[in-house]
Amino acid sequence: MIHSNITIFHPAVFVLLGIPGLEAYHTWLSVPLSLMYVTAVFGNSILIVVIITERNLHEPMYFFLSMLAITDILLSTTTVPKALAIFWLHAHNIAFDACVTQVFFVHTMFVGESAILLAMAFDRFVAICAPLRYTTVLTWRMVVRIALAIVIRSICIIFPVIFLLKRLPFCGTNIVPHSYCEHIGVARLACADITVNIWYGFSVPIVMVITDVILIAVSYSLILRAVFRLPSQDARHKALSTCGSHLCVILMFYVPSFFTLLTHRFGRNIPRHVHILLANLYVVVPPMLNPIVYGVKTKQIREGVVHWFLDIKTQCCSSPLG
């Protein structure tokens, strides 16, 4: 009988290189990255505050939108500050447990955002295809259950990744050619078979996301069929306008994610720094654009933002120091 003598060894720290091949441009790259990050956090924070404070926005659609905004803030905050620390302060080291934690949050937010977009598609499906049953189907009890299901599903899908990484021995290099830790990138540094990591890392989350995409596509095919059966053009335009912002957000989320996935799998001739640059843009560009899209295309949110700023101005002018 052959006994394995492999000892599970975890390095104290990993070394994140940032964007290999573009080290000379790290400072320049940090400027747009930091501006996009600040815009993303500021825009999504305003969106959350407006949805909470404006009573006419206390509807299931805007509840899911606030969940999307929270997810966007967490996704960008999990990755961008560390990347900026690398670019500005040359703080390349990250503790092993912190790296695993970053892996968990990055992938959990990705799967969670996909589920939130599915919930928003379901909301639009009920609102357009069964408007008379909207308040009976999407009760607040049901909305809370959907929100809990999204959180639990996201955690349960990604939680095994922690154990898949912690079971691996790392007896070689501890240098991660990336600006943040991601599952397969860290697993490839192990001196052991990572077949399980590869299969789980690519199959389970991707299958769940593809399932979400299929269900969203089915929802919108039924929505479009219902819209084009409406008698008047104004009714069709109004129904489509309520879905326009959501469709834009869906495209901004799924198109870059599948493009990044396909380039990782099949783009062998694409330089590594292009992959990593796209990965950095992916965690900050959609979170930055989502509140802008909803602010521009959704009248209720636009009016809510204006009303909120006017309230702040009124309070500042009426204060004794004003």
Tab-separated table of N, CA and C in Angstrom, residues 117-269:
chain	number	residue	atom	x	y	z
A	117	LEU	N	-30.298	39.578	-10.899
A	117	LEU	CA	-30.807	39.933	-12.224
A	117	LEU	C	-31.946	39.008	-12.643
A	118	LEU	N	-31.855	37.729	-12.259
A	118	LEU	CA	-32.953	36.794	-12.533
A	118	LEU	C	-34.203	37.195	-11.750
A	119	ALA	N	-34.031	37.569	-10.484
A	119	ALA	CA	-35.174	38.006	-9.678
A	119	ALA	C	-35.823	39.256	-10.271
A	120	MET	N	-35.006	40.169	-10.773
A	120	MET	CA	-35.546	41.387	-11.395
A	120	MET	C	-36.284	41.058	-12.687
A	121	ALA	N	-35.785	40.062	-13.434
A	121	ALA	CA	-36.485	39.633	-14.649
A	121	ALA	C	-37.837	39.014	-14.296
A	122	PHE	N	-37.866	38.244	-13.212
A	122	PHE	CA	-39.136	37.656	-12.758
A	122	PHE	C	-40.116	38.745	-12.347
A	123	ASP	N	-39.605	39.780	-11.676
A	123	ASP	CA	-40.451	40.908	-11.280
A	123	ASP	C	-41.077	41.571	-12.496
A	124	ARG	N	-40.280	41.823	-13.546
A	124	ARG	CA	-40.798	42.438	-14.768
A	124	ARG	C	-41.778	41.509	-15.482
A	125	PHE	N	-41.503	40.202	-15.430
A	125	PHE	CA	-42.401	39.226	-16.065
A	125	PHE	C	-43.791	39.286	-15.428
A	126	VAL	N	-43.838	39.287	-14.104
A	126	VAL	CA	-45.133	39.331	-13.408
A	126	VAL	C	-45.815	40.671	-13.647
A	127	ALA	N	-45.046	41.762	-13.615
A	127	ALA	CA	-45.630	43.098	-13.770
A	127	ALA	C	-46.255	43.294	-15.142
A	128	ILE	N	-45.679	42.697	-16.184
A	128	ILE	CA	-46.159	42.922	-17.543
A	128	ILE	C	-47.102	41.818	-18.007
A	129	CYS	N	-46.768	40.571	-17.675
A	129	CYS	CA	-47.579	39.446	-18.164
A	129	CYS	C	-48.782	39.148	-17.274
A	130	ALA	N	-48.693	39.531	-15.997
A	130	ALA	CA	-49.819	39.287	-15.086
A	130	ALA	C	-49.971	40.475	-14.141
A	131	PRO	N	-50.248	41.665	-14.675
A	131	PRO	CA	-50.281	42.873	-13.843
A	131	PRO	C	-51.322	42.844	-12.742
A	132	LEU	N	-52.461	42.194	-12.991
A	132	LEU	CA	-53.519	42.148	-11.984
A	132	LEU	C	-53.152	41.257	-10.796
A	133	ARG	N	-52.201	40.358	-10.997
A	133	ARG	CA	-51.786	39.448	-9.925
A	133	ARG	C	-50.456	39.874	-9.297
A	134	TYR	N	-49.930	41.032	-9.702
A	134	TYR	CA	-48.604	41.456	-9.243
A	134	TYR	C	-48.520	41.549	-7.725
A	135	THR	N	-49.491	42.227	-7.119
A	135	THR	CA	-49.433	42.436	-5.660
A	135	THR	C	-49.697	41.160	-4.872
A	136	THR	N	-50.384	40.193	-5.502
A	136	THR	CA	-50.638	38.931	-4.792
A	136	THR	C	-49.505	37.934	-4.970
A	137	VAL	N	-48.797	38.030	-6.106
A	137	VAL	CA	-47.660	37.121	-6.347
A	137	VAL	C	-46.407	37.629	-5.630
A	138	LEU	N	-46.047	38.886	-5.886
A	138	LEU	CA	-44.835	39.446	-5.286
A	138	LEU	C	-45.201	40.221	-4.014
A	139	THR	N	-45.655	39.496	-3.017
A	139	THR	CA	-45.858	40.086	-1.694
A	139	THR	C	-44.499	40.299	-1.036
A	140	TRP	N	-44.473	41.101	0.026
A	140	TRP	CA	-43.194	41.340	0.691
A	140	TRP	C	-42.648	40.076	1.328
A	141	ARG	N	-43.539	39.195	1.750
A	141	ARG	CA	-43.085	37.906	2.277
A	141	ARG	C	-42.345	37.113	1.188
A	142	MET	N	-42.904	37.109	-0.036
A	142	MET	CA	-42.270	36.411	-1.147
A	142	MET	C	-40.956	37.078	-1.539
A	143	VAL	N	-40.933	38.412	-1.527
A	143	VAL	CA	-39.719	39.142	-1.897
A	143	VAL	C	-38.581	38.822	-0.924
A	144	VAL	N	-38.897	38.800	0.376
A	144	VAL	CA	-37.879	38.471	1.383
A	144	VAL	C	-37.389	37.036	1.195
A	145	ARG	N	-38.300	36.135	0.879
A	145	ARG	CA	-37.901	34.738	0.639
A	145	ARG	C	-36.970	34.630	-0.568
A	146	ILE	N	-37.280	35.380	-1.628
A	146	ILE	CA	-36.410	35.379	-2.811
A	146	ILE	C	-35.032	35.932	-2.461
A	147	ALA	N	-35.011	37.019	-1.668
A	147	ALA	CA	-33.730	37.612	-1.266
A	147	ALA	C	-32.904	36.630	-0.440
A	148	LEU	N	-33.534	35.951	0.501
A	148	LEU	CA	-32.813	34.954	1.307
A	148	LEU	C	-32.324	33.800	0.440
A	149	ALA	N	-33.147	33.382	-0.526
A	149	ALA	CA	-32.741	32.301	-1.422
A	149	ALA	C	-31.525	32.705	-2.243
A	150	ILE	N	-31.472	33.970	-2.678
A	150	ILE	CA	-30.318	34.458	-3.437
A	150	ILE	C	-29.050	34.397	-2.593
A	151	VAL	N	-29.143	34.885	-1.360
A	151	VAL	CA	-27.976	34.900	-0.470
A	151	VAL	C	-27.518	33.477	-0.156
A	152	ILE	N	-28.465	32.615	0.217
A	152	ILE	CA	-28.119	31.240	0.603
A	152	ILE	C	-27.546	30.484	-0.590
A	153	ARG	N	-28.154	30.635	-1.766
A	153	ARG	CA	-27.649	29.932	-2.949
A	153	ARG	C	-26.226	30.365	-3.286
A	154	SER	N	-25.974	31.672	-3.235
A	154	SER	CA	-24.649	32.186	-3.585
A	154	SER	C	-23.586	31.660	-2.630
A	155	ILE	N	-23.893	31.680	-1.329
A	155	ILE	CA	-22.933	31.208	-0.334
A	155	ILE	C	-22.699	29.705	-0.480
A	156	CYS	N	-23.785	28.939	-0.651
A	156	CYS	CA	-23.649	27.481	-0.738
A	156	CYS	C	-22.862	27.047	-1.972
A	157	ILE	N	-22.992	27.779	-3.075
A	157	ILE	CA	-22.272	27.426	-4.294
A	157	ILE	C	-20.778	27.678	-4.146
A	158	ILE	N	-20.407	28.777	-3.503
A	158	ILE	CA	-18.996	29.176	-3.447
A	158	ILE	C	-18.297	28.686	-2.188
A	159	PHE	N	-19.031	28.385	-1.121
A	159	PHE	CA	-18.395	27.994	0.147
A	159	PHE	C	-17.454	26.801	-0.004
A	160	PRO	N	-17.787	25.769	-0.809
A	160	PRO	CA	-16.840	24.648	-0.971
A	160	PRO	C	-15.480	25.067	-1.528
A	161	VAL	N	-15.430	26.205	-2.237
A	161	VAL	CA	-14.157	26.676	-2.792
A	161	VAL	C	-13.136	26.908	-1.684
A	162	ILE	N	-13.597	27.371	-0.511
A	162	ILE	CA	-12.687	27.598	0.613
A	162	ILE	C	-11.967	26.309	0.981
A	163	PHE	N	-12.712	25.219	1.096
A	163	PHE	CA	-12.113	23.935	1.469
A	163	PHE	C	-11.277	23.361	0.333
A	164	LEU	N	-11.693	23.609	-0.914
A	164	LEU	CA	-10.906	23.138	-2.050
A	164	LEU	C	-9.545	23.805	-2.102
A	165	LEU	N	-9.455	25.061	-1.667
A	165	LEU	CA	-8.168	25.756	-1.624
A	165	LEU	C	-7.352	25.371	-0.386
A	166	LYS	N	-8.027	25.268	0.748
A	166	LYS	CA	-7.304	24.972	1.993
A	166	LYS	C	-6.754	23.544	2.025
A	167	ARG	N	-7.309	22.640	1.224
A	167	ARG	CA	-6.804	21.267	1.220
A	167	ARG	C	-5.530	21.132	0.394
A	168	LEU	N	-5.194	22.164	-0.407
A	168	LEU	CA	-4.053	22.082	-1.311
A	168	LEU	C	-2.753	22.434	-0.603
A	169	PRO	N	-1.676	21.711	-0.911
A	169	PRO	CA	-0.351	22.089	-0.396
A	169	PRO	C	0.319	23.073	-1.344
A	170	PHE	N	0.890	24.128	-0.802
A	170	PHE	CA	1.588	25.126	-1.595
A	170	PHE	C	3.063	25.072	-1.214
A	171	CYS	N	3.825	24.288	-1.968
A	171	CYS	CA	5.237	24.099	-1.637
A	171	CYS	C	6.160	24.758	-2.650
A	172	GLY	N	5.596	25.487	-3.608
A	172	GLY	CA	6.417	26.150	-4.616
A	172	GLY	C	6.337	27.658	-4.489
A	173	THR	N	6.085	28.310	-5.604
A	173	THR	CA	6.023	29.768	-5.618
A	173	THR	C	4.749	30.267	-4.941
A	174	ASN	N	4.839	31.445	-4.374
A	174	ASN	CA	3.666	32.088	-3.774
A	174	ASN	C	3.303	33.371	-4.514
A	175	ILE	N	3.787	33.484	-5.745
A	175	ILE	CA	3.560	34.690	-6.543
A	175	ILE	C	2.308	34.503	-7.411
A	176	VAL	N	1.343	35.398	-7.224
A	176	VAL	CA	0.088	35.358	-7.987
A	176	VAL	C	0.155	36.446	-9.054
A	177	PRO	N	0.169	36.068	-10.328
A	177	PRO	CA	0.262	37.076	-11.401
A	177	PRO	C	-1.079	37.758	-11.655
A	178	HIS	N	-1.562	38.468	-10.662
A	178	HIS	CA	-2.875	39.118	-10.750
A	178	HIS	C	-2.896	40.251	-9.733
A	179	SER	N	-3.929	41.088	-9.808
A	179	SER	CA	-4.073	42.178	-8.838
A	179	SER	C	-4.984	41.799	-7.686
A	180	TYR	N	-5.689	40.663	-7.806
A	180	TYR	CA	-6.482	40.134	-6.697
A	180	TYR	C	-6.539	38.620	-6.814
A	181	CYS	N	-6.947	37.973	-5.735
A	181	CYS	CA	-6.964	36.508	-5.699
A	181	CYS	C	-8.256	35.997	-6.340
A	182	GLU	N	-8.123	35.045	-7.236
A	182	GLU	CA	-9.276	34.341	-7.773
A	182	GLU	C	-8.982	32.847	-7.757
A	183	HIS	N	-10.011	32.044	-7.699
A	183	HIS	CA	-9.919	30.638	-7.355
A	183	HIS	C	-8.879	29.860	-8.161
A	184	ILE	N	-9.046	29.786	-9.462
A	184	ILE	CA	-8.172	28.957	-10.286
A	184	ILE	C	-6.759	29.514	-10.318
A	185	GLY	N	-6.627	30.829	-10.323
A	185	GLY	CA	-5.303	31.441	-10.322
A	185	GLY	C	-4.488	31.055	-9.098
A	186	VAL	N	-5.137	30.991	-7.929
A	186	VAL	CA	-4.447	30.576	-6.699
A	186	VAL	C	-4.223	29.071	-6.705
A	187	ALA	N	-5.208	28.298	-7.142
A	187	ALA	CA	-5.090	26.839	-7.144
A	187	ALA	C	-3.938	26.366	-8.019
A	188	ARG	N	-3.645	27.080	-9.093
A	188	ARG	CA	-2.563	26.675	-9.998
A	188	ARG	C	-1.186	26.775	-9.361
A	189	LEU	N	-1.076	27.459	-8.243
A	189	LEU	CA	0.210	27.548	-7.539
A	189	LEU	C	0.468	26.327	-6.674
A	190	ALA	N	-0.523	25.466	-6.482
A	190	ALA	CA	-0.383	24.306	-5.597
A	190	ALA	C	0.475	23.232	-6.257
A	191	CYS	N	1.174	22.470	-5.412
A	191	CYS	CA	1.983	21.355	-5.909
A	191	CYS	C	1.203	20.059	-5.683
A	192	ALA	N	0.005	20.002	-6.242
A	192	ALA	CA	-0.860	18.832	-6.121
A	192	ALA	C	-1.858	18.869	-7.270
A	193	ASP	N	-2.600	17.799	-7.410
A	193	ASP	CA	-3.601	17.712	-8.458
A	193	ASP	C	-4.754	18.655	-8.148
A	194	ILE	N	-5.084	19.535	-9.086
A	194	ILE	CA	-6.159	20.513	-8.870
A	194	ILE	C	-7.346	20.236	-9.797
A	195	THR	N	-7.489	18.996	-10.241
A	195	THR	CA	-8.590	18.647	-11.146
A	195	THR	C	-9.939	18.986	-10.540
A	196	VAL	N	-10.115	18.668	-9.255
A	196	VAL	CA	-11.388	18.954	-8.587
A	196	VAL	C	-11.645	20.458	-8.569
A	197	ASN	N	-10.612	21.238	-8.290
A	197	ASN	CA	-10.761	22.697	-8.282
A	197	ASN	C	-11.186	23.214	-9.649
A	198	ILE	N	-10.545	22.690	-10.696
A	198	ILE	CA	-10.853	23.152	-12.049
A	198	ILE	C	-12.285	22.793	-12.422
A	199	TRP	N	-12.665	21.538	-12.162
A	199	TRP	CA	-14.013	21.114	-12.521
A	199	TRP	C	-15.067	21.870	-11.723
A	200	TYR	N	-14.847	21.998	-10.420
A	200	TYR	CA	-15.840	22.699	-9.599
A	200	TYR	C	-15.839	24.196	-9.926
A	201	GLY	N	-14.653	24.772	-10.046
A	201	GLY	CA	-14.550	26.211	-10.260
A	201	GLY	C	-15.178	26.668	-11.561
A	202	PHE	N	-15.081	25.836	-12.605
A	202	PHE	CA	-15.637	26.224	-13.891
A	202	PHE	C	-17.057	25.701	-14.104
A	203	SER	N	-17.356	24.527	-13.569
A	203	SER	CA	-18.641	23.902	-13.895
A	203	SER	C	-19.787	24.416	-13.034
A	204	VAL	N	-19.650	24.316	-11.707
A	204	VAL	CA	-20.783	24.623	-10.832
A	204	VAL	C	-21.234	26.079	-10.932
A	205	PRO	N	-20.350	27.080	-10.702
A	205	PRO	CA	-20.819	28.466	-10.822
A	205	PRO	C	-21.293	28.807	-12.228
A	206	ILE	N	-20.566	28.329	-13.252
A	206	ILE	CA	-20.932	28.668	-14.622
A	206	ILE	C	-22.274	28.041	-14.999
A	207	VAL	N	-22.499	26.792	-14.579
A	207	VAL	CA	-23.782	26.143	-14.864
A	207	VAL	C	-24.925	26.928	-14.228
A	208	MET	N	-24.720	27.394	-12.990
A	208	MET	CA	-25.754	28.171	-12.317
A	208	MET	C	-26.013	29.486	-13.043
A	209	VAL	N	-24.941	30.155	-13.486
A	209	VAL	CA	-25.098	31.431	-14.182
A	209	VAL	C	-25.774	31.217	-15.536
A	210	ILE	N	-25.384	30.151	-16.255
A	210	ILE	CA	-26.013	29.857	-17.538
A	210	ILE	C	-27.499	29.543	-17.342
A	211	THR	N	-27.815	28.834	-16.256
A	211	THR	CA	-29.223	28.571	-15.938
A	211	THR	C	-29.971	29.881	-15.728
A	212	ASP	N	-29.350	30.820	-15.007
A	212	ASP	CA	-29.968	32.137	-14.814
A	212	ASP	C	-30.205	32.833	-16.148
A	213	VAL	N	-29.208	32.765	-17.031
A	213	VAL	CA	-29.324	33.420	-18.338
A	213	VAL	C	-30.481	32.815	-19.134
A	214	ILE	N	-30.598	31.496	-19.113
A	214	ILE	CA	-31.681	30.832	-19.840
A	214	ILE	C	-33.044	31.263	-19.296
A	215	LEU	N	-33.173	31.303	-17.962
A	215	LEU	CA	-34.446	31.700	-17.362
A	215	LEU	C	-34.771	33.165	-17.642
A	216	ILE	N	-33.729	34.018	-17.645
A	216	ILE	CA	-33.940	35.428	-17.989
A	216	ILE	C	-34.399	35.550	-19.436
A	217	ALA	N	-33.774	34.776	-20.331
A	217	ALA	CA	-34.154	34.804	-21.743
A	217	ALA	C	-35.599	34.332	-21.926
A	218	VAL	N	-35.988	33.289	-21.206
A	218	VAL	CA	-37.372	32.810	-21.277
A	218	VAL	C	-38.334	33.888	-20.780
A	219	SER	N	-37.964	34.531	-19.657
A	219	SER	CA	-38.825	35.591	-19.100
A	219	SER	C	-39.039	36.713	-20.108
A	220	TYR	N	-37.957	37.149	-20.749
A	220	TYR	CA	-38.072	38.279	-21.674
A	220	TYR	C	-38.719	37.886	-22.990
A	221	SER	N	-38.612	36.634	-23.389
A	221	SER	CA	-39.350	36.197	-24.578
A	221	SER	C	-40.856	36.247	-24.310
A	222	LEU	N	-41.263	35.839	-23.101
A	222	LEU	CA	-42.675	35.917	-22.723
A	222	LEU	C	-43.123	37.367	-22.548
A	223	ILE	N	-42.228	38.192	-22.014
A	223	ILE	CA	-42.541	39.617	-21.860
A	223	ILE	C	-42.762	40.264	-23.223
A	224	LEU	N	-41.850	39.997	-24.170
A	224	LEU	CA	-41.980	40.592	-25.505
A	224	LEU	C	-43.251	40.109	-26.205
A	225	ARG	N	-43.574	38.840	-26.028
A	225	ARG	CA	-44.799	38.330	-26.627
A	225	ARG	C	-46.026	39.039	-26.062
A	226	ALA	N	-46.007	39.272	-24.733
A	226	ALA	CA	-47.124	39.976	-24.101
A	226	ALA	C	-47.174	41.438	-24.526
A	227	VAL	N	-46.005	42.070	-24.676
A	227	VAL	CA	-45.961	43.487	-25.048
A	227	VAL	C	-46.522	43.702	-26.444
A	228	PHE	N	-46.131	42.869	-27.388
A	228	PHE	CA	-46.582	43.069	-28.771
A	228	PHE	C	-48.038	42.669	-28.988
A	229	ARG	N	-48.646	42.094	-27.961
A	229	ARG	CA	-50.081	41.821	-28.029
A	229	ARG	C	-50.912	42.972	-27.475
A	230	LEU	N	-50.244	43.970	-26.889
A	230	LEU	CA	-50.974	45.114	-26.356
A	230	LEU	C	-51.612	45.905	-27.493
A	231	PRO	N	-52.793	46.482	-27.263
A	231	PRO	CA	-53.527	47.114	-28.363
A	231	PRO	C	-52.912	48.407	-28.878
A	232	SER	N	-52.390	49.253	-27.982
A	232	SER	CA	-51.910	50.566	-28.405
A	232	SER	C	-50.387	50.632	-28.379
A	233	GLN	N	-49.859	51.532	-29.229
A	233	GLN	CA	-48.415	51.720	-29.295
A	233	GLN	C	-47.889	52.366	-28.016
A	234	ASP	N	-48.676	53.266	-27.421
A	234	ASP	CA	-48.253	53.900	-26.174
A	234	ASP	C	-48.108	52.877	-25.054
A	235	ALA	N	-49.031	51.935	-24.997
A	235	ALA	CA	-48.951	50.893	-23.969
A	235	ALA	C	-47.727	50.018	-24.182
A	236	ARG	N	-47.435	49.702	-25.468
A	236	ARG	CA	-46.242	48.899	-25.759
A	236	ARG	C	-44.973	49.649	-25.381
A	237	HIS	N	-44.936	50.942	-25.699
A	237	HIS	CA	-43.751	51.749	-25.388
A	237	HIS	C	-43.544	51.863	-23.880
A	238	LYS	N	-44.628	52.056	-23.137
A	238	LYS	CA	-44.530	52.168	-21.682
A	238	LYS	C	-44.051	50.866	-21.061
A	239	ALA	N	-44.553	49.738	-21.561
A	239	ALA	CA	-44.148	48.441	-21.030
A	239	ALA	C	-42.683	48.164	-21.318
A	240	LEU	N	-42.240	48.496	-22.541
A	240	LEU	CA	-40.839	48.251	-22.895
A	240	LEU	C	-39.893	49.179	-22.137
A	241	SER	N	-40.352	50.425	-21.866
A	241	SER	CA	-39.489	51.377	-21.166
A	241	SER	C	-39.194	50.922	-19.737
A	242	THR	N	-40.133	50.189	-19.126
A	242	THR	CA	-39.893	49.701	-17.769
A	242	THR	C	-38.833	48.596	-17.744
A	243	CYS	N	-38.596	47.972	-18.899
A	243	CYS	CA	-37.600	46.890	-18.976
A	243	CYS	C	-36.263	47.357	-19.555
A	244	GLY	N	-36.246	48.580	-20.128
A	244	GLY	CA	-35.049	49.038	-20.822
A	244	GLY	C	-33.810	49.090	-19.951
A	245	SER	N	-33.928	49.684	-18.768
A	245	SER	CA	-32.770	49.804	-17.878
A	245	SER	C	-32.291	48.438	-17.410
A	246	HIS	N	-33.245	47.544	-17.125
A	246	HIS	CA	-32.861	46.204	-16.676
A	246	HIS	C	-32.128	45.452	-17.780
A	247	LEU	N	-32.584	45.571	-19.021
A	247	LEU	CA	-31.907	44.915	-20.138
A	247	LEU	C	-30.491	45.447	-20.320
A	248	CYS	N	-30.306	46.766	-20.148
A	248	CYS	CA	-28.968	47.351	-20.253
A	248	CYS	C	-28.037	46.785	-19.192
A	249	VAL	N	-28.544	46.678	-17.957
A	249	VAL	CA	-27.736	46.135	-16.864
A	249	VAL	C	-27.397	44.668	-17.112
A	250	ILE	N	-28.362	43.904	-17.634
A	250	ILE	CA	-28.119	42.497	-17.947
A	250	ILE	C	-26.984	42.363	-18.962
A	251	LEU	N	-27.034	43.174	-20.022
A	251	LEU	CA	-25.999	43.116	-21.049
A	251	LEU	C	-24.642	43.527	-20.493
A	252	MET	N	-24.622	44.565	-19.636
A	252	MET	CA	-23.353	45.020	-19.060
A	252	MET	C	-22.743	43.991	-18.125
A	253	PHE	N	-23.582	43.138	-17.544
A	253	PHE	CA	-23.073	42.118	-16.619
A	253	PHE	C	-22.629	40.873	-17.361
A	254	TYR	N	-23.479	40.342	-18.232
A	254	TYR	CA	-23.213	39.036	-18.839
A	254	TYR	C	-22.249	39.092	-20.020
A	255	VAL	N	-22.326	40.122	-20.844
A	255	VAL	CA	-21.448	40.177	-22.021
A	255	VAL	C	-19.975	40.216	-21.617
A	256	PRO	N	-19.548	41.129	-20.713
A	256	PRO	CA	-18.133	41.096	-20.311
A	256	PRO	C	-17.743	39.817	-19.579
A	257	SER	N	-18.649	39.262	-18.755
A	257	SER	CA	-18.305	38.069	-17.995
A	257	SER	C	-18.079	36.875	-18.904
A	258	PHE	N	-18.967	36.677	-19.888
A	258	PHE	CA	-18.781	35.560	-20.807
A	258	PHE	C	-17.610	35.807	-21.757
A	259	PHE	N	-17.380	37.063	-22.115
A	259	PHE	CA	-16.211	37.379	-22.943
A	259	PHE	C	-14.923	37.056	-22.192
A	260	THR	N	-14.872	37.455	-20.911
A	260	THR	CA	-13.699	37.155	-20.089
A	260	THR	C	-13.504	35.656	-19.934
A	261	LEU	N	-14.600	34.935	-19.703
A	261	LEU	CA	-14.521	33.481	-19.553
A	261	LEU	C	-14.013	32.820	-20.831
A	262	LEU	N	-14.542	33.229	-21.972
A	262	LEU	CA	-14.143	32.626	-23.238
A	262	LEU	C	-12.692	32.946	-23.580
A	263	THR	N	-12.245	34.160	-23.279
A	263	THR	CA	-10.844	34.492	-23.557
A	263	THR	C	-9.900	33.714	-22.653
A	264	HIS	N	-10.328	33.443	-21.413
A	264	HIS	CA	-9.509	32.631	-20.517
A	264	HIS	C	-9.420	31.192	-21.010
A	265	ARG	N	-10.505	30.670	-21.536
A	265	ARG	CA	-10.544	29.274	-21.951
A	265	ARG	C	-9.933	29.053	-23.319
A	266	PHE	N	-10.171	29.993	-24.254
A	266	PHE	CA	-9.772	29.751	-25.634
A	266	PHE	C	-8.783	30.782	-26.181
A	267	GLY	N	-8.615	31.890	-25.480
A	267	GLY	CA	-7.713	32.929	-25.989
A	267	GLY	C	-6.282	32.709	-25.553
A	268	ARG	N	-5.681	31.635	-26.029
A	268	ARG	CA	-4.316	31.286	-25.618
A	268	ARG	C	-3.293	32.306	-26.111
A	269	ASN	N	-3.592	32.963	-27.234
A	269	ASN	CA	-2.634	33.907	-27.802
A	269	ASN	C	-2.800	35.320	-27.262
